[in-house]
Each structure stands twice: as structure tokens, then as C-alpha cells.
Short mmCIF file of C-alpha atoms in Angstrom, two decimals:
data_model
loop_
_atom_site.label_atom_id
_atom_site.label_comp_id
_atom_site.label_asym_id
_atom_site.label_seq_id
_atom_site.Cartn_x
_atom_site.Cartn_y
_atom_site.Cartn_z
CA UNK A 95 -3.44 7.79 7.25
CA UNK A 96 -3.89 6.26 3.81
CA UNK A 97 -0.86 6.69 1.14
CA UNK A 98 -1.65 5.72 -2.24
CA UNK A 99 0.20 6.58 -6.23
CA UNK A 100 -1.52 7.87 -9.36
CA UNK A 101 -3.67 6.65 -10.70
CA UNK A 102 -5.29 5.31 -7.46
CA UNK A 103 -5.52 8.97 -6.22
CA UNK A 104 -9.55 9.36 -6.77
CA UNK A 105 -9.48 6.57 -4.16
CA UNK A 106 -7.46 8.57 -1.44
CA UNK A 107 -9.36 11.73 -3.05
CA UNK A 108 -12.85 10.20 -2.20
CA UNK A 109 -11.75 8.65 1.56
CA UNK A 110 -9.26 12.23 2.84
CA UNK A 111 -11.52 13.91 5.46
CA UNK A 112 -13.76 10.63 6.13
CA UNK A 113 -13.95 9.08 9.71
CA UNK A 114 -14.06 5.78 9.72
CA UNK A 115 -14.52 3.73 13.16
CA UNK A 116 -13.61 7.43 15.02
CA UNK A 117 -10.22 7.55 13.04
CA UNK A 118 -10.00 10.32 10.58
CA UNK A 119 -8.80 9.72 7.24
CA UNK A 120 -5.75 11.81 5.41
CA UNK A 121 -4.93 11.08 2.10
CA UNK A 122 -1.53 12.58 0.85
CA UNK A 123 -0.67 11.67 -2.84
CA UNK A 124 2.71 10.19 -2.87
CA UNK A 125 4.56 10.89 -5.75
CA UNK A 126 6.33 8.06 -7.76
CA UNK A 127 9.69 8.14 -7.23
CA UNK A 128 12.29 6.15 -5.64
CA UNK A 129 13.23 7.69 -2.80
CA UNK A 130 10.64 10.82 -2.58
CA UNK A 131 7.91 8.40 -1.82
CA UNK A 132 9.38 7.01 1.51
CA UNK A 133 10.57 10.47 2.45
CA UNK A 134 7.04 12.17 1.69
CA UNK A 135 5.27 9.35 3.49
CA UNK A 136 7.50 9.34 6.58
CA UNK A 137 7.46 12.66 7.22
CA UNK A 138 3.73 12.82 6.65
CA UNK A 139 3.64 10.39 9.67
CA UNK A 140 5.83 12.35 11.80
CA UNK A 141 3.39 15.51 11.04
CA UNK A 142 -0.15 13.69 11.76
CA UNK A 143 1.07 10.83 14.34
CA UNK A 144 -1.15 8.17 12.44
CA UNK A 145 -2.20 4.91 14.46
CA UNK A 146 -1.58 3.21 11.00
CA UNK A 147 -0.38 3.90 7.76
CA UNK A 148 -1.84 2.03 4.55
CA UNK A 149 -0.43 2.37 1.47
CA UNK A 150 -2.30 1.86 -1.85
CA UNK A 151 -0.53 1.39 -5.42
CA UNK A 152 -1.53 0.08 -8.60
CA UNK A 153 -0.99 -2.96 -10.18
CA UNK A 154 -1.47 -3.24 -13.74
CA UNK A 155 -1.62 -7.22 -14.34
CA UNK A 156 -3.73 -8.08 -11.45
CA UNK A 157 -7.67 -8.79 -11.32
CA UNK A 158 -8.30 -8.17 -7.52
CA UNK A 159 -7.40 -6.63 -4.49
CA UNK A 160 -3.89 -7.75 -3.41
CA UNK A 161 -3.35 -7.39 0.18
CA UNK A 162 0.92 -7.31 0.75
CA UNK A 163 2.52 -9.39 3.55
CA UNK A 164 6.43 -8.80 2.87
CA UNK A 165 8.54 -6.07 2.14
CA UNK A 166 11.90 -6.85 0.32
CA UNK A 167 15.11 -5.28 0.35
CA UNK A 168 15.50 -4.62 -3.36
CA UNK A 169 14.92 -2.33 -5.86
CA UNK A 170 14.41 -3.24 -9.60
CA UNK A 171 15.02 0.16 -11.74
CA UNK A 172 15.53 -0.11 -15.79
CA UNK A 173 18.61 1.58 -17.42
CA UNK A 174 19.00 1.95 -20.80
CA UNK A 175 15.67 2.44 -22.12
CA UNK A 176 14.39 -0.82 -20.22
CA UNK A 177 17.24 -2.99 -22.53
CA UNK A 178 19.11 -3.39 -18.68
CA UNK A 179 17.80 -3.96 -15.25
CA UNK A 180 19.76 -2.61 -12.16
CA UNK A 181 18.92 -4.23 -9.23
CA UNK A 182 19.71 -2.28 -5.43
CA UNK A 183 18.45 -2.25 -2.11
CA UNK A 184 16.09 -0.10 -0.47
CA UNK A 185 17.95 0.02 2.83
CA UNK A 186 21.62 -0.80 2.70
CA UNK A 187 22.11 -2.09 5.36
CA UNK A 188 18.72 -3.12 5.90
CA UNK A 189 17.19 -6.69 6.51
CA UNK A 190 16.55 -8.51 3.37
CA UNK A 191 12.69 -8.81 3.86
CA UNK A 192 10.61 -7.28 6.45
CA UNK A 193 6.82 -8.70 7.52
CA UNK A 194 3.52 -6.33 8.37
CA UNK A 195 1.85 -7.84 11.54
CA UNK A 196 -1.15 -6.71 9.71
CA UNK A 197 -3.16 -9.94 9.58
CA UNK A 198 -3.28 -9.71 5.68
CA UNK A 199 -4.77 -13.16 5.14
CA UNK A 200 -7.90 -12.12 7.15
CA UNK A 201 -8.40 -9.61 5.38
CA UNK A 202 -8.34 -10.60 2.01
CA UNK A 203 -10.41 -13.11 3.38
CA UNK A 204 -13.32 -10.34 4.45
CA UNK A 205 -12.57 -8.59 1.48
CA UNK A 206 -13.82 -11.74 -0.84
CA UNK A 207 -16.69 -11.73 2.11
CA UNK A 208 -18.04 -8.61 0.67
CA UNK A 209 -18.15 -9.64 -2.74
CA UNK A 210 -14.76 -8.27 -3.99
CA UNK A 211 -12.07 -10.35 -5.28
CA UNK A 212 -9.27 -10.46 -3.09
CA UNK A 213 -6.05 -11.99 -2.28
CA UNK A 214 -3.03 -12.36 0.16
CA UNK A 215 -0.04 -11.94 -1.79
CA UNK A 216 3.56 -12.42 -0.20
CA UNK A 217 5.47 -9.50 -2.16
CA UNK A 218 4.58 -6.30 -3.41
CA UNK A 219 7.48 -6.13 -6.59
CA UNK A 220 10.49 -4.46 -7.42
CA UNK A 221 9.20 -1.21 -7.95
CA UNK A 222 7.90 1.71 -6.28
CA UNK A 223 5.28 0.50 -3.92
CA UNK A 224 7.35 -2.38 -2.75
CA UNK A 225 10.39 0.32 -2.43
CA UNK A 226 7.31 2.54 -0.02
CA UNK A 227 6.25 -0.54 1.72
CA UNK A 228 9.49 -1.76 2.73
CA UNK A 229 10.93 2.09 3.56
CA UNK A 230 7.41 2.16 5.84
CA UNK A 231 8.30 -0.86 7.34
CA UNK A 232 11.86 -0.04 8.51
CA UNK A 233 10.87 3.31 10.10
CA UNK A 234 7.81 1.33 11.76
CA UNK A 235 10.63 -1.02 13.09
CA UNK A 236 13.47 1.36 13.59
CA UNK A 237 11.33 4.84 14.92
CA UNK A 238 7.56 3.88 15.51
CA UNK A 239 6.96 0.21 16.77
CA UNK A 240 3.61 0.60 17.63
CA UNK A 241 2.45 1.98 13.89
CA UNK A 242 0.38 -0.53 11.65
CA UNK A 243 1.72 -1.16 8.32
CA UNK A 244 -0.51 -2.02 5.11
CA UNK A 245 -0.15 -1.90 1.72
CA UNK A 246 -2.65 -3.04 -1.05
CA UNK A 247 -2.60 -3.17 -4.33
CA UNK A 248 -5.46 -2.52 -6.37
CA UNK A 249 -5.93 -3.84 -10.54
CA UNK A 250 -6.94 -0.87 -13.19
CA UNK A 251 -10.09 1.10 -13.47
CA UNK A 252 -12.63 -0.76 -15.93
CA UNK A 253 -11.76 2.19 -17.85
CA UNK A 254 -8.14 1.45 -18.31
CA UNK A 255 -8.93 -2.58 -18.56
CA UNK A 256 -12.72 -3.21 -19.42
CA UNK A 257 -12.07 -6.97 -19.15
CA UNK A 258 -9.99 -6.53 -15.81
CA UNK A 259 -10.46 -3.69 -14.36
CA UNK A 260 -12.31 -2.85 -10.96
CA UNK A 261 -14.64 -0.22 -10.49
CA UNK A 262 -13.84 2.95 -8.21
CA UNK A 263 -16.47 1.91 -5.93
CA UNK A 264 -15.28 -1.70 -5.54
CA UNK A 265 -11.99 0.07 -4.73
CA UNK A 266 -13.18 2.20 -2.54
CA UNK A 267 -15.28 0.41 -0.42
CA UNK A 268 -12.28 -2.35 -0.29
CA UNK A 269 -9.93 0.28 0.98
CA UNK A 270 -12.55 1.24 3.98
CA UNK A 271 -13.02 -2.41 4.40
CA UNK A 272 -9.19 -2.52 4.95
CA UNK A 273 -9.22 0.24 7.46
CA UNK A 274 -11.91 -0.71 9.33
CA UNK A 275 -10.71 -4.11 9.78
CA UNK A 276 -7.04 -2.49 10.53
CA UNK A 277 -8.70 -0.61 13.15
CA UNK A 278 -10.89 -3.24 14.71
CA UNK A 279 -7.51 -5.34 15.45
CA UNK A 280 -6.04 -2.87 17.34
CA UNK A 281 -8.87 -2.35 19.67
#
């Protein structure tokens, strides 16, 4: 199953209904929203009974293909017309960081092998996708042990950011890169 926000949606609209290594792809747009994106996600899950879930979210100030080791336990949400931050946890009473066993440096590493630029990164924010990644990573540890966790972020289109932006095929064929590679270590 692959997860990912607007604007990243032609990606999951170009890979739903692909096969990649004999896994079939579904691509559910997850809306962007607090807790509606861990809720959608999950119970997407629970209805197809995915060997691995990879999420996909934008970031805006990035130049390559950010592949996310750590979920955190906190929230970042503006107040008052972004004057005031308010800072929460996802989960309670939930760890304060949680770790994929996705091996996320070897992949950015194959990633770059292909020609794309690509990176490990340790945290996926404050916002939304870290909010999805962490929320995937707590059901994965609490409900579903044997589920892979990814996420990636990916920088603009080149026609949001001409200077830094990616195109939709580099994207793309990072994302199947990803999955294959996701795949590959579970066998």
C-alpha cells in the first residue's frame, strides 16, 4: 500500500493498480489533517492487509528525496494565525520517538544509484506527515508487528519550484525504487 498527501497525489495516481515485484499497488489519498490521516490510513490497512505501508508527503524546502528514519511524539500546530505555536503529542501516552526497521540509509543510497538525489533524514517534522508516520508506526508496534513502515518525502514539482523542484517522473520512479527495494528485504 502506498499513502501519500496533495500535492504528491499524481504520484500515488500514476503507481494505484501497478504490480510491482508481484505486490499490487493501492494508492488511497490521505487527507491532511491531524488526526483523519492516521485514522484513514489505519483503517485502509485493516481493509487490504498490506505487507507494507509507505507513506509519501511533501516537503516544500527540500531538493531530493528524503527517506524518514524516526517518528516523534509531537505535534507542532499554529494558533493564532501562525503568531503562536502549540506543541502536543501524537500518542499520549506514547513513546517519545519510534524507529522504521526499514533500512532507510540503503535506500537513499540506491536511490542516488539511479541518478536521483536522495537522502536519509532522521525526522520527518512537526506536521502532518510526521503526525502519519509516527501514528503508522505505533499501530505497526502495538497491532501489526510484522508490517513495514516507510515514509518519504519528496521536494516540489519543477512547476511549483523551477530551480528546486523534481520532476513527476523522477518521483515516480523513486517511489517504485522504494518499493521494490522494501520488497526485496523482506524476501
Amino acid at each position: 500500500m502506498a499513502t501519500m498527501f496533495n500535492p504528491v497525489q499524481l504520484i500515488s495516481e500514476s503507481l494505484n493498480g501497478q504490480t510491482i515485484n508481484n505486490a499490487s499497488i493501492v494508492g488511497p489519498s490521505v487527507p491532511v489533517e491531524w488526526n483523519e490521516s492516521i485514522s484513514v490510513v489505519t483503517q485502509a490497512v485493516e481493509d487490504v492487509k498490506p505487507v507494507t505501508v509507505l507513506s509519501i508527503g511533501l516537503a516544500p524546502n527540500t531538493r531530493f528525496i528524503r527517506v524518514e528514519k524516526i517518528g516523534l511524539n509531537l505535534r507542532c500546530m499554529s494558533s493564532d494565525n501562525g503568531k503562536r505555536y502549540v506543541f502536543s503529542k501524537v500518542e499520549p501516552d506514547g513513546p517519545s520517538l519510534l524507529v522504521t526497521d526499514i533500512p532507510t540509509h540503503y535506500i537513499a543510497k540506491e536511490i542516488r544509484k539511479s541518478g536521483i538525489s536522495a537522502r536519509q533524514s532522521f525526522f520527518a517534522g512537526t506536521y502532518i506527515c510526521n503526525n502519519l508516520f509516527y501514528g503508522l508506526l505505533k499501530y505497526k508496534q502495538s497491532s501489526n508487528p510484522d508490517l513495514k513502515v516507510c515514509f518519504v518525502h519528496v521536494p516540489p514539482l519543477k512547476s511549483m519550484d523551477s530551480k528546486n523542484g523534481m520532476s513527476l517522473d523522477e518521483m515516480t520512479k523513486a517511489v517504485k525504487l522504494v518499493i521494490t527495494l522494501v520488497l526485496e528485504e523482506m524476501n
